[in-house]
Amino acid sequence: MKGLKEQILESVRPDLDEIEAALTENLKPNLPLVSHVAKYIMFGGGKRIRPLLMVLSARLCGYNGNYDKTLSVVFEYLHVATLLHDDLVDGADIRRGNPVAHSIWGNPATVLVGDFLLARSIAIATQTDSIPIINILAHTTAQMSEGEIHQLLCRGDLAVDETDYIEVIRRKTACLLQAACQAGALLADAPTEQVQALADYGHNIGIAFQMADDLLDYTADTSVLGKATGADLREGKLTLPVIYALNRATREDRKRMETIIGDMDITESGFKTVLELIEKYGGITYTGDRAREHIEQAKKCLEIFDTSRSRTLLEQLADYVLVRKM
Amino acid sequence: MKGLKEQILESVRPDLDEIEAALTENLKPNLPLVSHVAKYIMFGGGKRIRPLLMVLSARLCGYNGNYDKTLSVVFEYLHVATLLHDDLVDGADIRRGNPVAHSIWGNPATVLVGDFLLARSIAIATQTDSIPIINILAHTTAQMSEGEIHQLLCRGDLAVDETDYIEVIRRKTACLLQAACQAGALLADAPTEQVQALADYGHNIGIAFQMADDLLDYTADTSVLGKATGADLREGKLTLPVIYALNRATREDRKRMETIIGDMDITESGFKTVLELIEKYGGITYTGDRAREHIEQAKKCLEIFDTSRSRTLLEQLADYVLVRKM
């Protein structure tokens, strides 16, 4: 499947190059520290899926102005701001194989640079003079913070079900991808049904994207993941594979999983047992199937658009989410 | 001087009551925890100076719509969001005599509720359909986060001078008061010179307000302050009284102050010595004089407006800042 990745990257290379340049140009901090912290995390391996979705959505809707690359950085800044705050909230040590920002610059700078990026995002969006775009950003940001709080409250809660899980990942991941696609359509002054179709597209690939990410935490090699597998479970984050298995398990097996998960310090062999039980009850397969369904729904949303290079790219991007989280 | 406070409060009581109601109505969280944390800090003794400035500024410019109270809460939410993040950044224990939010709900919830309040603020401002108002908020938020970072970087730096200090308090305090006044004028569709006059008014009382606050840390009773005096110095925050004294002191006295301030753990007697030296070199008087100058400048800014009840109230509020930080 490596071919798909290379094919997509090839096709969007000029866009990605412009996005990279815009990410630096629009930061405009007064203090070098802000720039250091922001760039450390921003140029630490992100694939720019969010800016790219915005740019391609705008193009699909016929946009031919020159503010798309600038506006697109907003979706990376917001993403990075939440990474900074979330790593702190989660007490994470490693992100994409590197030490997290707060372990280098401390919690204070990390909190404040996150705030700065949120603020810069709104300032950049304001330049569009589009109230609907600003509105989407404001609501997305509010939803994302509430999503993180929701996840925090669910932490270690063995009663969490699939509905809770979907709600958490919707707020945590899908709503920003949705906002990126929606903003692209709005920037192009697209009719309501196109805006809605792209919002739905973004929502669905966002859900699939997070499901694929959560799967990786059980299935990936540490070298690919950039952190140890089982990190979610160790942080008390119950994701779909384990939620599904817990609900299907015999009372005895459920008890075994609960004992291991409830432990403050999950051992390597404990994690292996949980993984075996997840596989026994089909949690991995189930999660993969759900993700695939959302990808199919995402692609369906694009059917109202005429065939075009942008539409093909957005369809390919949807498939790519399943192959490997970007 | 108690008379002035009561007189002002009496005059603005109906406005304050509506602001209080709007603060609860517009929060609209999905999760009870968000409401608990936000209300804990929001209803812990704030005087609503920022919303009040916005409402009075709008009225001074002839506003007679019904969105002023709603928009005014934005300036309290932003204030509260920064308090949540700043207490965490500063490692503070006590605010207005109560334990700080992060000692009750933990750092994660505190970071995220702060983010939620920032996002809600922009969402509420967006309802005005006024790009200039949203723009001011976005830039103010960016400036405030950079101001906190600047303060963080200056911490314990004995080379900080009056210019650095003014820049820190401008970003940290004055720019939000300025934004509140400016937003009031913009909501009223006031002409540019009125918007500018109110911006300058807000800036000047903001600077005076923070200077008065910083003075309190050296001169107030603990019971009045709600926390121990000398807290700023213990956190390595050099404010104008000590900056001025350091610059005027003999080499020997400067050395004495530097030794005490440079200590990780400033003793009660050490603080007393610093306070005596600040008084010896006139740091208290100087700071009070600077604050008074800014109040006079603030009142001058209002001279372009016809005499009115709102103008009188804004003048009185300026005086009030010097009597006691609100």
Short mmCIF file of C-alpha atoms in Angstrom, two decimals, chain B residues 49-259:
data_model
loop_
_atom_site.label_atom_id
_atom_site.label_comp_id
_atom_site.label_asym_id
_atom_site.label_seq_id
_atom_site.Cartn_x
_atom_site.Cartn_y
_atom_site.Cartn_z
CA ILE B 49 -14.44 46.01 36.21
CA ARG B 50 -13.83 44.76 32.65
CA PRO B 51 -17.46 44.07 31.69
CA LEU B 52 -18.45 47.30 33.37
CA LEU B 53 -15.93 49.29 31.34
CA MET B 54 -17.31 47.79 28.15
CA VAL B 55 -20.91 48.55 29.05
CA LEU B 56 -20.15 52.13 30.10
CA SER B 57 -17.98 52.75 27.05
CA ALA B 58 -20.78 51.57 24.76
CA ARG B 59 -23.27 53.79 26.55
CA LEU B 60 -20.93 56.78 26.42
CA CYS B 61 -20.89 56.35 22.63
CA GLY B 62 -24.68 56.27 22.48
CA TYR B 63 -25.27 52.52 22.24
CA ASN B 64 -28.88 51.55 22.88
CA GLY B 65 -29.00 47.97 21.63
CA ASN B 66 -29.33 44.90 23.82
CA TYR B 67 -26.13 42.96 23.19
CA ASP B 68 -23.89 44.97 25.52
CA LYS B 69 -24.30 42.81 28.62
CA THR B 70 -23.78 39.61 26.62
CA LEU B 71 -20.66 40.90 24.91
CA SER B 72 -19.37 42.28 28.20
CA VAL B 73 -19.00 38.78 29.69
CA VAL B 74 -16.31 38.07 27.12
CA PHE B 75 -13.98 40.36 29.02
CA GLU B 76 -14.63 38.55 32.28
CA TYR B 77 -14.26 35.12 30.64
CA LEU B 78 -10.96 36.10 29.07
CA HIS B 79 -9.82 37.52 32.39
CA VAL B 80 -10.82 34.32 34.21
CA ALA B 81 -9.19 32.13 31.54
CA THR B 82 -5.92 33.95 32.05
CA LEU B 83 -6.26 33.72 35.84
CA LEU B 84 -6.68 29.95 35.53
CA HIS B 85 -3.66 29.58 33.30
CA ASP B 86 -1.55 32.15 35.13
CA ASP B 87 -2.09 30.66 38.58
CA LEU B 88 -0.92 27.40 37.13
CA VAL B 89 2.04 29.08 35.43
CA ASP B 90 2.96 30.94 38.62
CA GLY B 91 2.48 27.92 40.86
CA ALA B 92 0.21 30.10 43.04
CA ASP B 93 -1.64 28.57 46.00
CA ILE B 94 -4.07 31.27 46.98
CA ARG B 95 -6.25 33.68 44.99
CA ARG B 96 -8.51 36.18 46.76
CA GLY B 97 -8.17 34.21 49.98
CA ASN B 98 -9.27 30.91 48.39
CA PRO B 99 -7.23 27.93 47.21
CA VAL B 100 -6.48 28.24 43.49
CA ALA B 101 -8.52 26.18 41.04
CA HIS B 102 -5.71 23.82 40.03
CA SER B 103 -5.16 22.76 43.64
CA ILE B 104 -8.79 21.56 43.73
CA TRP B 105 -9.41 20.23 40.20
CA GLY B 106 -5.85 19.55 39.10
CA ASN B 107 -3.81 21.06 36.30
CA PRO B 108 -5.52 19.26 33.40
CA ALA B 109 -9.02 20.52 34.12
CA THR B 110 -7.65 24.00 34.81
CA VAL B 111 -5.84 24.19 31.48
CA LEU B 112 -8.85 22.91 29.57
CA VAL B 113 -11.48 25.08 31.25
CA GLY B 114 -9.25 28.06 30.47
CA ASP B 115 -9.23 26.96 26.82
CA PHE B 116 -12.99 26.55 26.88
CA LEU B 117 -13.45 30.10 28.19
CA LEU B 118 -11.18 31.52 25.49
CA ALA B 119 -13.20 29.70 22.87
CA ARG B 120 -16.56 30.75 24.34
CA SER B 121 -15.38 34.35 24.32
CA ILE B 122 -14.69 34.30 20.62
CA ALA B 123 -18.00 32.54 19.94
CA ILE B 124 -19.92 35.23 21.85
CA ALA B 125 -18.02 38.02 20.13
CA THR B 126 -18.77 36.44 16.76
CA GLN B 127 -22.47 37.02 17.41
CA THR B 128 -21.86 40.75 17.01
CA ASP B 129 -21.02 40.17 13.33
CA SER B 130 -18.31 42.76 13.90
CA ILE B 131 -14.94 41.79 12.46
CA PRO B 132 -13.18 44.70 14.24
CA ILE B 133 -14.45 43.48 17.63
CA ILE B 134 -13.36 39.89 16.95
CA ASN B 135 -10.06 41.17 15.69
CA ILE B 136 -9.40 43.10 18.88
CA LEU B 137 -10.19 40.05 20.97
CA ALA B 138 -7.92 37.79 18.95
CA HIS B 139 -5.02 40.23 19.14
CA THR B 140 -5.61 40.92 22.82
CA THR B 141 -5.54 37.21 23.61
CA ALA B 142 -2.33 36.74 21.66
CA GLN B 143 -0.76 39.72 23.43
CA MET B 144 -1.83 38.48 26.84
CA SER B 145 -0.27 35.07 26.36
CA GLU B 146 2.93 36.65 25.09
CA GLY B 147 2.85 39.03 28.06
CA GLU B 148 2.75 36.12 30.46
CA ILE B 149 5.60 34.43 28.62
CA HIS B 150 7.56 37.68 28.75
CA GLN B 151 6.95 37.90 32.49
CA LEU B 152 8.03 34.29 32.84
CA LEU B 153 11.26 35.04 31.00
CA CYS B 154 11.90 38.13 33.14
CA ARG B 155 11.40 36.15 36.33
CA GLY B 156 14.23 36.69 38.75
CA ASP B 157 16.07 38.83 36.21
CA LEU B 158 17.60 41.69 38.18
CA ALA B 159 18.37 43.61 34.98
CA VAL B 160 14.66 44.23 34.28
CA ASP B 161 14.02 47.96 33.93
CA GLU B 162 10.97 50.21 33.98
CA THR B 163 10.45 49.82 30.23
CA ASP B 164 10.33 46.02 30.50
CA TYR B 165 7.96 46.36 33.42
CA ILE B 166 5.58 48.65 31.54
CA GLU B 167 5.62 46.29 28.56
CA VAL B 168 4.79 43.32 30.79
CA ILE B 169 1.87 45.04 32.54
CA ARG B 170 0.60 46.49 29.28
CA ARG B 171 0.22 43.02 27.83
CA LYS B 172 -0.78 41.36 31.07
CA THR B 173 -3.43 43.82 32.23
CA ALA B 174 -3.81 47.02 30.26
CA CYS B 175 -4.53 45.47 26.87
CA LEU B 176 -7.64 43.67 28.13
CA LEU B 177 -9.05 46.81 29.76
CA GLN B 178 -8.23 48.69 26.58
CA ALA B 179 -9.97 46.02 24.51
CA ALA B 180 -13.07 46.21 26.73
CA CYS B 181 -13.38 49.98 26.24
CA GLN B 182 -12.62 49.73 22.54
CA ALA B 183 -15.17 46.97 22.02
CA GLY B 184 -17.81 49.07 23.77
CA ALA B 185 -17.15 51.95 21.39
CA LEU B 186 -17.15 49.63 18.36
CA LEU B 187 -20.41 48.02 19.45
CA ALA B 188 -21.88 51.52 19.43
CA ASP B 189 -20.48 52.17 15.94
CA ALA B 190 -18.62 55.15 17.35
CA PRO B 191 -16.40 57.29 15.10
CA THR B 192 -12.69 56.42 15.03
CA GLU B 193 -11.59 59.23 17.33
CA GLN B 194 -14.00 58.07 20.03
CA VAL B 195 -12.84 54.46 19.66
CA GLN B 196 -9.25 55.66 19.98
CA ALA B 197 -10.02 57.89 22.98
CA LEU B 198 -11.65 55.02 24.83
CA ALA B 199 -8.81 52.68 23.88
CA ASP B 200 -6.35 55.18 25.37
CA TYR B 201 -8.53 55.60 28.45
CA GLY B 202 -8.61 51.82 28.96
CA HIS B 203 -4.87 51.50 28.42
CA ASN B 204 -4.09 54.16 30.99
CA ILE B 205 -6.36 52.89 33.71
CA GLY B 206 -5.05 49.39 32.97
CA ILE B 207 -1.47 50.49 33.59
CA ALA B 208 -2.50 52.37 36.75
CA PHE B 209 -4.60 49.43 37.87
CA GLN B 210 -1.67 47.01 37.66
CA MET B 211 0.70 49.47 39.31
CA ALA B 212 -1.77 49.84 42.20
CA ASP B 213 -2.03 46.05 42.36
CA ASP B 214 1.73 45.66 42.44
CA LEU B 215 1.95 48.28 45.18
CA LEU B 216 -0.52 46.33 47.27
CA ASP B 217 1.85 43.40 47.29
CA TYR B 218 4.18 45.58 49.36
CA THR B 219 1.77 47.66 51.37
CA ALA B 220 -1.48 45.76 52.01
CA ASP B 221 -2.59 43.75 55.00
CA THR B 222 -2.78 40.05 54.24
CA SER B 223 -6.46 40.12 55.22
CA VAL B 224 -7.21 42.77 52.60
CA LEU B 225 -5.00 41.23 49.92
CA GLY B 226 -6.31 37.68 50.36
CA LYS B 227 -2.75 36.38 50.16
CA ALA B 228 0.59 37.09 51.84
CA THR B 229 2.42 40.29 50.91
CA GLY B 230 5.69 39.81 49.10
CA ALA B 231 4.22 37.06 46.91
CA ASP B 232 5.48 38.71 43.71
CA LEU B 233 9.03 38.95 45.03
CA ARG B 234 8.92 35.32 46.18
CA GLU B 235 7.85 34.31 42.66
CA GLY B 236 10.75 36.31 41.25
CA LYS B 237 8.45 38.99 39.80
CA LEU B 238 10.20 42.32 39.99
CA THR B 239 7.61 45.09 39.95
CA LEU B 240 8.05 48.85 39.78
CA PRO B 241 8.63 49.59 43.49
CA VAL B 242 11.64 47.29 43.65
CA ILE B 243 12.86 48.05 40.10
CA TYR B 244 12.93 51.75 40.96
CA ALA B 245 14.67 51.17 44.28
CA LEU B 246 17.29 48.89 42.72
CA ASN B 247 18.16 51.59 40.20
CA ARG B 248 18.47 54.33 42.81
CA ALA B 249 20.21 52.37 45.55
CA THR B 250 23.86 52.69 46.47
CA ARG B 251 25.98 49.83 45.27
CA GLU B 252 25.95 48.42 48.79
CA ASP B 253 22.17 48.59 49.22
CA ARG B 254 21.62 47.18 45.75
CA LYS B 255 23.85 44.27 46.65
CA ARG B 256 21.82 43.67 49.84
CA MET B 257 18.57 43.64 47.89
CA GLU B 258 19.97 41.43 45.16
CA THR B 259 21.21 38.87 47.67
#
